[in-house]
Amino acid sequence: MTLEQLNKRIQTTSDLRNIVSTMKMLSSVSVTQYTRAETGLKHYTDTLTEGFKALVANGVLPFRKNTSYRNTPGNGKTLLLLIGSDNGLVGSFNKGILLKADKFIKNNQLRRAETPCIGLGRRLCGMAEYEKFNLLHAFPIAHNPDEIAGSASHLIALIQKEIAQREIERVEIFANKKIGETAHVYQQTLIPFTLPALSVQKKIWDGPSFPMLSMSHKELLNALIHEYIMIAVSKAIVSSLASEHYTRMIHMQQSEKNIDEKLEEMNLIYAQERQTNITNELIDIVSGATSVKKKKKSPISALTNIKKQDKNKGKQTNRKKKGVHYD
C-alpha cells in the first residue's frame, strides 16, 4: 500500500470516527430524555395508585396486604405486543425480544403461526416476519416523546378491536428495559388487568383527611383502569426507547475505542513507511552524487594516462635513436 493510499484510508477512518462520536452523543442525549419521561410516567403511576387506594378506603375495592388483584385468564387466545426498534446498531436488542416471545409460546403450548402479534419497530417487524410470527399489524415506534401518548392510545384501541374480533383474553408485552448497565428483555401482562399492589401499612390512606369521590365508583374505577393500561403501554415504549439508545451508545463507545486503536496502528505504519521512503530517497541522492563525482573524475584520469603513454613512447624513441648504427 502506497503512502497516498494509506493517507486516504486514515482520513476515511477519521471521518468514520467523527460519525460514530456524533451518534454516541445523540444517543446519550436521547437516553437522558427518555429516562426523564420514564420517571414522569412513574410519578403518574403513583398518582393512579392513590386513586385505587381511595376506592379501597371507600369500600369499593377489598384491601389485601401483599396481594395484587388479578383475574384468572380464560381459555381464549393470547395476543403479543412486541416493542423493538426502527434502526439497527443495537446488537441482539430485537432478537432477544423474539426469543423471549417464542419461549413464552412454547411454554404455554401455543403455536407461533396461530398466536396474533402486534409489532412496533421496523427492524423488529422485519425480523418477526422472517421468523414466521403471526404479525397482524406493524408500526414504526414513536421517537418523539410528544407522540408516545398518541401511539399508546392507538395501540389500546387496536387491542380492544382485536379482543372483540378474535376472542382474545390475554395480552402480553415483550420489550427491553434498562436495568443497571445493560438492557434486558422483560415480559408484562397487560390483560387480564392486574391492580397495583397496595400499601402494606395498617391504614390504607396515609393522609389525615378522608378521600371523597365526586363521581360514581364504577366510572372512576373504569377510568383508573384505562389510564393505568395506557400508562403501562407508554412506559413500555419509553423504556424500550431508553434501553435502545443506551445499547446504541454503548456500541458506539466500543466502536469509537476500536477505531482509535486502528487509527493509532495506521498512523504508526504511515510514519514507518514515510521514514522508509525518506531513507530510500536519501540513499538514492547519495548514490547519485557519488556516481556524478566518479563521472567528473574519469576525463582527468584518461588524460593522465595519455600523457604517461606519450612519455613512455618518447623514451622508447630516444632509446632507438641511441642504438642506431650508420654503415
PDB file of N, CA and C in Angstrom, residues 210-290:
ATOM      1  N   PHE A 210     -60.082  12.240  54.713  1.00  0.00           N
ATOM      2  CA  PHE A 210     -60.674  11.056  54.094  1.00  0.00           C
ATOM      3  C   PHE A 210     -61.007  11.379  52.642  1.00  0.00           C
ATOM      4  N   PRO A 211     -60.632  10.501  51.686  1.00  0.00           N
ATOM      5  CA  PRO A 211     -60.887  10.797  50.271  1.00  0.00           C
ATOM      6  C   PRO A 211     -62.378  10.716  49.948  1.00  0.00           C
ATOM      7  N   MET A 212     -62.899  11.758  49.322  1.00  0.00           N
ATOM      8  CA  MET A 212     -64.299  11.809  48.906  1.00  0.00           C
ATOM      9  C   MET A 212     -64.362  11.651  47.387  1.00  0.00           C
ATOM     10  N   LEU A 213     -65.295  10.844  46.906  1.00  0.00           N
ATOM     11  CA  LEU A 213     -65.443  10.588  45.477  1.00  0.00           C
ATOM     12  C   LEU A 213     -66.614  11.395  44.947  1.00  0.00           C
ATOM     13  N   SER A 214     -66.358  12.199  43.900  1.00  0.00           N
ATOM     14  CA  SER A 214     -67.389  13.064  43.333  1.00  0.00           C
ATOM     15  C   SER A 214     -68.085  12.443  42.132  1.00  0.00           C
ATOM     16  N   MET A 215     -67.696  11.237  41.733  1.00  0.00           N
ATOM     17  CA  MET A 215     -68.314  10.547  40.605  1.00  0.00           C
ATOM     18  C   MET A 215     -68.625   9.124  41.033  1.00  0.00           C
ATOM     19  N   SER A 216     -69.354   8.433  40.199  1.00  0.00           N
ATOM     20  CA  SER A 216     -69.730   7.062  40.561  1.00  0.00           C
ATOM     21  C   SER A 216     -68.489   6.180  40.662  1.00  0.00           C
ATOM     22  N   HIS A 217     -68.555   5.211  41.557  1.00  0.00           N
ATOM     23  CA  HIS A 217     -67.409   4.347  41.798  1.00  0.00           C
ATOM     24  C   HIS A 217     -67.031   3.563  40.545  1.00  0.00           C
ATOM     25  N   LYS A 218     -68.032   3.107  39.799  1.00  0.00           N
ATOM     26  CA  LYS A 218     -67.771   2.309  38.607  1.00  0.00           C
ATOM     27  C   LYS A 218     -67.060   3.129  37.536  1.00  0.00           C
ATOM     28  N   GLU A 219     -67.521   4.360  37.316  1.00  0.00           N
ATOM     29  CA  GLU A 219     -66.890   5.226  36.319  1.00  0.00           C
ATOM     30  C   GLU A 219     -65.452   5.547  36.707  1.00  0.00           C
ATOM     31  N   LEU A 220     -65.240   5.812  37.991  1.00  0.00           N
ATOM     32  CA  LEU A 220     -63.886   6.119  38.446  1.00  0.00           C
ATOM     33  C   LEU A 220     -62.974   4.915  38.297  1.00  0.00           C
ATOM     34  N   LEU A 221     -63.476   3.725  38.630  1.00  0.00           N
ATOM     35  CA  LEU A 221     -62.666   2.518  38.501  1.00  0.00           C
ATOM     36  C   LEU A 221     -62.314   2.248  37.044  1.00  0.00           C
ATOM     37  N   ASN A 222     -63.288   2.395  36.158  1.00  0.00           N
ATOM     38  CA  ASN A 222     -63.024   2.178  34.723  1.00  0.00           C
ATOM     39  C   ASN A 222     -62.019   3.198  34.186  1.00  0.00           C
ATOM     40  N   ALA A 223     -62.144   4.460  34.639  1.00  0.00           N
ATOM     41  CA  ALA A 223     -61.215   5.496  34.191  1.00  0.00           C
ATOM     42  C   ALA A 223     -59.806   5.211  34.692  1.00  0.00           C
ATOM     43  N   LEU A 224     -59.694   4.780  35.949  1.00  0.00           N
ATOM     44  CA  LEU A 224     -58.372   4.458  36.501  1.00  0.00           C
ATOM     45  C   LEU A 224     -57.736   3.275  35.777  1.00  0.00           C
ATOM     46  N   ILE A 225     -58.557   2.252  35.492  1.00  0.00           N
ATOM     47  CA  ILE A 225     -58.027   1.080  34.794  1.00  0.00           C
ATOM     48  C   ILE A 225     -57.568   1.462  33.387  1.00  0.00           C
ATOM     49  N   HIS A 226     -58.361   2.282  32.687  1.00  0.00           N
ATOM     50  CA  HIS A 226     -57.986   2.714  31.344  1.00  0.00           C
ATOM     51  C   HIS A 226     -56.680   3.503  31.373  1.00  0.00           C
ATOM     52  N   GLU A 227     -56.565   4.424  32.320  1.00  0.00           N
ATOM     53  CA  GLU A 227     -55.340   5.224  32.427  1.00  0.00           C
ATOM     54  C   GLU A 227     -54.153   4.351  32.813  1.00  0.00           C
ATOM     55  N   TYR A 228     -54.392   3.395  33.695  1.00  0.00           N
ATOM     56  CA  TYR A 228     -53.299   2.530  34.148  1.00  0.00           C
ATOM     57  C   TYR A 228     -52.767   1.686  32.990  1.00  0.00           C
ATOM     58  N   ILE A 229     -53.679   1.152  32.154  1.00  0.00           N
ATOM     59  CA  ILE A 229     -53.260   0.364  30.993  1.00  0.00           C
ATOM     60  C   ILE A 229     -52.514   1.245  29.992  1.00  0.00           C
ATOM     61  N   MET A 230     -53.030   2.451  29.775  1.00  0.00           N
ATOM     62  CA  MET A 230     -52.372   3.357  28.835  1.00  0.00           C
ATOM     63  C   MET A 230     -50.976   3.727  29.321  1.00  0.00           C
ATOM     64  N   ILE A 231     -50.834   3.967  30.618  1.00  0.00           N
ATOM     65  CA  ILE A 231     -49.518   4.294  31.165  1.00  0.00           C
ATOM     66  C   ILE A 231     -48.591   3.091  31.066  1.00  0.00           C
ATOM     67  N   ALA A 232     -49.140   1.882  31.232  1.00  0.00           N
ATOM     68  CA  ALA A 232     -48.310   0.681  31.116  1.00  0.00           C
ATOM     69  C   ALA A 232     -47.747   0.553  29.703  1.00  0.00           C
ATOM     70  N   VAL A 233     -48.577   0.811  28.681  1.00  0.00           N
ATOM     71  CA  VAL A 233     -48.099   0.747  27.301  1.00  0.00           C
ATOM     72  C   VAL A 233     -47.101   1.871  27.026  1.00  0.00           C
ATOM     73  N   SER A 234     -47.405   3.072  27.530  1.00  0.00           N
ATOM     74  CA  SER A 234     -46.487   4.208  27.323  1.00  0.00           C
ATOM     75  C   SER A 234     -45.145   3.952  27.990  1.00  0.00           C
ATOM     76  N   LYS A 235     -45.161   3.388  29.197  1.00  0.00           N
ATOM     77  CA  LYS A 235     -43.912   3.079  29.896  1.00  0.00           C
ATOM     78  C   LYS A 235     -43.115   2.031  29.136  1.00  0.00           C
ATOM     79  N   ALA A 236     -43.817   1.052  28.534  1.00  0.00           N
ATOM     80  CA  ALA A 236     -43.115   0.028  27.766  1.00  0.00           C
ATOM     81  C   ALA A 236     -42.410   0.651  26.561  1.00  0.00           C
ATOM     82  N   ILE A 237     -43.084   1.582  25.889  1.00  0.00           N
ATOM     83  CA  ILE A 237     -42.473   2.248  24.727  1.00  0.00           C
ATOM     84  C   ILE A 237     -41.288   3.100  25.160  1.00  0.00           C
ATOM     85  N   VAL A 238     -41.474   3.880  26.228  1.00  0.00           N
ATOM     86  CA  VAL A 238     -40.400   4.765  26.705  1.00  0.00           C
ATOM     87  C   VAL A 238     -39.215   3.948  27.205  1.00  0.00           C
ATOM     88  N   SER A 239     -39.475   2.873  27.955  1.00  0.00           N
ATOM     89  CA  SER A 239     -38.392   2.020  28.454  1.00  0.00           C
ATOM     90  C   SER A 239     -37.632   1.386  27.305  1.00  0.00           C
ATOM     91  N   SER A 240     -38.382   0.976  26.259  1.00  0.00           N
ATOM     92  CA  SER A 240     -37.726   0.381  25.095  1.00  0.00           C
ATOM     93  C   SER A 240     -36.829   1.395  24.399  1.00  0.00           C
ATOM     94  N   LEU A 241     -37.320   2.622  24.237  1.00  0.00           N
ATOM     95  CA  LEU A 241     -36.514   3.660  23.587  1.00  0.00           C
ATOM     96  C   LEU A 241     -35.280   4.007  24.411  1.00  0.00           C
ATOM     97  N   ALA A 242     -35.446   4.096  25.729  1.00  0.00           N
ATOM     98  CA  ALA A 242     -34.304   4.413  26.590  1.00  0.00           C
ATOM     99  C   ALA A 242     -33.246   3.316  26.511  1.00  0.00           C
ATOM    100  N   SER A 243     -33.678   2.058  26.569  1.00  0.00           N
ATOM    101  CA  SER A 243     -32.720   0.954  26.502  1.00  0.00           C
ATOM    102  C   SER A 243     -32.102   0.833  25.109  1.00  0.00           C
ATOM    103  N   GLU A 244     -32.889   1.158  24.059  1.00  0.00           N
ATOM    104  CA  GLU A 244     -32.347   1.115  22.695  1.00  0.00           C
ATOM    105  C   GLU A 244     -31.208   2.111  22.528  1.00  0.00           C
ATOM    106  N   HIS A 245     -31.441   3.358  22.928  1.00  0.00           N
ATOM    107  CA  HIS A 245     -30.404   4.377  22.770  1.00  0.00           C
ATOM    108  C   HIS A 245     -29.221   4.116  23.705  1.00  0.00           C
ATOM    109  N   TYR A 246     -29.492   3.531  24.864  1.00  0.00           N
ATOM    110  CA  TYR A 246     -28.384   3.200  25.764  1.00  0.00           C
ATOM    111  C   TYR A 246     -27.525   2.096  25.144  1.00  0.00           C
ATOM    112  N   THR A 247     -28.183   1.078  24.560  1.00  0.00           N
ATOM    113  CA  THR A 247     -27.444   0.000  23.903  1.00  0.00           C
ATOM    114  C   THR A 247     -26.622   0.538  22.738  1.00  0.00           C
ATOM    115  N   ARG A 248     -27.235   1.431  21.940  1.00  0.00           N
ATOM    116  CA  ARG A 248     -26.515   2.018  20.812  1.00  0.00           C
ATOM    117  C   ARG A 248     -25.342   2.876  21.306  1.00  0.00           C
ATOM    118  N   MET A 249     -25.539   3.598  22.389  1.00  0.00           N
ATOM    119  CA  MET A 249     -24.461   4.427  22.939  1.00  0.00           C
ATOM    120  C   MET A 249     -23.284   3.558  23.368  1.00  0.00           C
ATOM    121  N   ILE A 250     -23.572   2.426  24.021  1.00  0.00           N
ATOM    122  CA  ILE A 250     -22.505   1.517  24.453  1.00  0.00           C
ATOM    123  C   ILE A 250     -21.774   0.944  23.242  1.00  0.00           C
ATOM    124  N   HIS A 251     -22.528   0.570  22.205  1.00  0.00           N
ATOM    125  CA  HIS A 251     -21.905   0.023  21.000  1.00  0.00           C
ATOM    126  C   HIS A 251     -21.062   1.083  20.290  1.00  0.00           C
ATOM    127  N   MET A 252     -21.550   2.311  20.229  1.00  0.00           N
ATOM    128  CA  MET A 252     -20.783   3.378  19.595  1.00  0.00           C
ATOM    129  C   MET A 252     -19.517   3.697  20.401  1.00  0.00           C
ATOM    130  N   GLN A 253     -19.628   3.601  21.711  1.00  0.00           N
ATOM    131  CA  GLN A 253     -18.454   3.841  22.553  1.00  0.00           C
ATOM    132  C   GLN A 253     -17.396   2.771  22.310  1.00  0.00           C
ATOM    133  N   GLN A 254     -17.832   1.518  22.183  1.00  0.00           N
ATOM    134  CA  GLN A 254     -16.891   0.445  21.894  1.00  0.00           C
ATOM    135  C   GLN A 254     -16.310   0.595  20.495  1.00  0.00           C
ATOM    136  N   SER A 255     -17.158   0.991  19.530  1.00  0.00           N
ATOM    137  CA  SER A 255     -16.667   1.203  18.166  1.00  0.00           C
ATOM    138  C   SER A 255     -15.657   2.340  18.117  1.00  0.00           C
ATOM    139  N   GLU A 256     -15.930   3.398  18.876  1.00  0.00           N
ATOM    140  CA  GLU A 256     -15.008   4.531  18.933  1.00  0.00           C
ATOM    141  C   GLU A 256     -13.653   4.092  19.474  1.00  0.00           C
ATOM    142  N   LYS A 257     -13.673   3.238  20.474  1.00  0.00           N
ATOM    143  CA  LYS A 257     -12.413   2.726  21.041  1.00  0.00           C
ATOM    144  C   LYS A 257     -11.657   1.886  20.016  1.00  0.00           C
ATOM    145  N   ASN A 258     -12.384   1.019  19.296  1.00  0.00           N
ATOM    146  CA  ASN A 258     -11.737   0.188  18.270  1.00  0.00           C
ATOM    147  C   ASN A 258     -11.166   1.040  17.140  1.00  0.00           C
ATOM    148  N   ILE A 259     -11.896   2.081  16.752  1.00  0.00           N
ATOM    149  CA  ILE A 259     -11.410   2.966  15.680  1.00  0.00           C
ATOM    150  C   ILE A 259     -10.156   3.709  16.130  1.00  0.00           C
ATOM    151  N   ASP A 260     -10.125   4.156  17.377  1.00  0.00           N
ATOM    152  CA  ASP A 260      -8.935   4.838  17.895  1.00  0.00           C
ATOM    153  C   ASP A 260      -7.721   3.913  17.864  1.00  0.00           C
ATOM    154  N   GLU A 261      -7.934   2.658  18.234  1.00  0.00           N
ATOM    155  CA  GLU A 261      -6.826   1.700  18.196  1.00  0.00           C
ATOM    156  C   GLU A 261      -6.361   1.466  16.756  1.00  0.00           C
ATOM    157  N   LYS A 262      -7.315   1.372  15.835  1.00  0.00           N
ATOM    158  CA  LYS A 262      -6.959   1.166  14.433  1.00  0.00           C
ATOM    159  C   LYS A 262      -6.250   2.389  13.866  1.00  0.00           C
ATOM    160  N   LEU A 263      -6.709   3.587  14.242  1.00  0.00           N
ATOM    161  CA  LEU A 263      -6.049   4.809  13.778  1.00  0.00           C
ATOM    162  C   LEU A 263      -4.614   4.891  14.304  1.00  0.00           C
ATOM    163  N   GLU A 264      -4.434   4.528  15.537  1.00  0.00           N
ATOM    164  CA  GLU A 264      -3.075   4.550  16.103  1.00  0.00           C
ATOM    165  C   GLU A 264      -2.162   3.587  15.353  1.00  0.00           C
ATOM    166  N   GLU A 265      -2.706   2.413  15.027  1.00  0.00           N
ATOM    167  CA  GLU A 265      -1.919   1.424  14.285  1.00  0.00           C
ATOM    168  C   GLU A 265      -1.585   1.930  12.883  1.00  0.00           C
ATOM    169  N   MET A 266      -2.576   2.515  12.198  1.00  0.00           N
ATOM    170  CA  MET A 266      -2.339   3.014  10.828  1.00  0.00           C
ATOM    171  C   MET A 266      -1.388   4.204  10.828  1.00  0.00           C
ATOM    172  N   ASN A 267      -1.495   5.078  11.823  1.00  0.00           N
ATOM    173  CA  ASN A 267      -0.571   6.216  11.911  1.00  0.00           C
ATOM    174  C   ASN A 267       0.856   5.742  12.131  1.00  0.00           C
ATOM    175  N   LEU A 268       1.020   4.678  12.932  1.00  0.00           N
ATOM    176  CA  LEU A 268       2.355   4.123  13.154  1.00  0.00           C
ATOM    177  C   LEU A 268       2.917   3.531  11.865  1.00  0.00           C
ATOM    178  N   ILE A 269       2.072   2.799  11.125  1.00  0.00           N
ATOM    179  CA  ILE A 269       2.508   2.229   9.844  1.00  0.00           C
ATOM    180  C   ILE A 269       2.852   3.339   8.861  1.00  0.00           C
ATOM    181  N   TYR A 270       2.035   4.389   8.854  1.00  0.00           N
ATOM    182  CA  TYR A 270       2.285   5.522   7.950  1.00  0.00           C
ATOM    183  C   TYR A 270       3.615   6.185   8.278  1.00  0.00           C
ATOM    184  N   ALA A 271       3.889   6.377   9.576  1.00  0.00           N
ATOM    185  CA  ALA A 271       5.155   7.000   9.977  1.00  0.00           C
ATOM    186  C   ALA A 271       6.347   6.129   9.576  1.00  0.00           C
ATOM    187  N   GLN A 272       6.218   4.815   9.749  1.00  0.00           N
ATOM    188  CA  GLN A 272       7.310   3.913   9.376  1.00  0.00           C
ATOM    189  C   GLN A 272       7.535   3.911   7.870  1.00  0.00           C
ATOM    190  N   GLU A 273       6.427   3.844   7.112  1.00  0.00           N
ATOM    191  CA  GLU A 273       6.559   3.860   5.648  1.00  0.00           C
ATOM    192  C   GLU A 273       7.153   5.177   5.157  1.00  0.00           C
ATOM    193  N   ARG A 274       6.738   6.265   5.764  1.00  0.00           N
ATOM    194  CA  ARG A 274       7.257   7.577   5.359  1.00  0.00           C
ATOM    195  C   ARG A 274       8.748   7.682   5.654  1.00  0.00           C
ATOM    196  N   GLN A 275       9.142   7.162   6.839  1.00  0.00           N
ATOM    197  CA  GLN A 275      10.567   7.194   7.189  1.00  0.00           C
ATOM    198  C   GLN A 275      11.378   6.315   6.250  1.00  0.00           C
ATOM    199  N   THR A 276      10.791   5.164   5.890  1.00  0.00           N
ATOM    200  CA  THR A 276      11.479   4.271   4.945  1.00  0.00           C
ATOM    201  C   THR A 276      11.651   4.946   3.589  1.00  0.00           C
ATOM    202  N   ASN A 277      10.603   5.625   3.124  1.00  0.00           N
ATOM    203  CA  ASN A 277      10.682   6.330   1.841  1.00  0.00           C
ATOM    204  C   ASN A 277      11.711   7.448   1.884  1.00  0.00           C
ATOM    205  N   ILE A 278      11.754   8.181   3.006  1.00  0.00           N
ATOM    206  CA  ILE A 278      12.744   9.262   3.145  1.00  0.00           C
ATOM    207  C   ILE A 278      14.160   8.694   3.122  1.00  0.00           C
ATOM    208  N   THR A 279      14.347   7.560   3.833  1.00  0.00           N
ATOM    209  CA  THR A 279      15.668   6.924   3.869  1.00  0.00           C
ATOM    210  C   THR A 279      16.083   6.463   2.471  1.00  0.00           C
ATOM    211  N   ASN A 280      15.122   5.869   1.757  1.00  0.00           N
ATOM    212  CA  ASN A 280      15.436   5.403   0.391  1.00  0.00           C
ATOM    213  C   ASN A 280      15.764   6.580  -0.525  1.00  0.00           C
ATOM    214  N   GLU A 281      15.051   7.677  -0.367  1.00  0.00           N
ATOM    215  CA  GLU A 281      15.330   8.859  -1.188  1.00  0.00           C
ATOM    216  C   GLU A 281      16.715   9.423  -0.880  1.00  0.00           C
ATOM    217  N   LEU A 282      17.083   9.441   0.417  1.00  0.00           N
ATOM    218  CA  LEU A 282      18.425   9.914   0.791  1.00  0.00           C
ATOM    219  C   LEU A 282      19.508   9.009   0.207  1.00  0.00           C
ATOM    220  N   ILE A 283      19.255   7.700   0.257  1.00  0.00           N
ATOM    221  CA  ILE A 283      20.234   6.759  -0.307  1.00  0.00           C
ATOM    222  C   ILE A 283      20.390   6.985  -1.813  1.00  0.00           C
ATOM    223  N   ASP A 284      19.233   7.227  -2.476  1.00  0.00           N
ATOM    224  CA  ASP A 284      19.293   7.496  -3.926  1.00  0.00           C
ATOM    225  C   ASP A 284      20.070   8.774  -4.216  1.00  0.00           C
ATOM    226  N   ILE A 285      19.861   9.801  -3.390  1.00  0.00           N
ATOM    227  CA  ILE A 285      20.566  11.072  -3.588  1.00  0.00           C
ATOM    228  C   ILE A 285      22.071  10.892  -3.405  1.00  0.00           C
ATOM    229  N   VAL A 286      22.440  10.169  -2.323  1.00  0.00           N
ATOM    230  CA  VAL A 286      23.869   9.944  -2.063  1.00  0.00           C
ATOM    231  C   VAL A 286      24.495   9.112  -3.181  1.00  0.00           C
ATOM    232  N   SER A 287      23.755   8.089  -3.604  1.00  0.00           N
ATOM    233  CA  SER A 287      24.282   7.242  -4.693  1.00  0.00           C
ATOM    234  C   SER A 287      24.439   8.049  -5.971  1.00  0.00           C
ATOM    235  N   GLY A 288      23.463   8.900  -6.252  1.00  0.00           N
ATOM    236  CA  GLY A 288      23.556   9.738  -7.446  1.00  0.00           C
ATOM    237  C   GLY A 288      24.723  10.700  -7.374  1.00  0.00           C
ATOM    238  N   ALA A 289      24.912  11.293  -6.182  1.00  0.00           N
ATOM    239  CA  ALA A 289      26.038  12.231  -6.026  1.00  0.00           C
ATOM    240  C   ALA A 289      27.368  11.519  -6.199  1.00  0.00           C
ATOM    241  N   THR A 290      27.484  10.313  -5.667  1.00  0.00           N
ATOM    242  CA  THR A 290      28.724   9.536  -5.810  1.00  0.00           C
ATOM    243  C   THR A 290      28.996   9.194  -7.269  1.00  0.00           C
TER     244      THR A 290
END
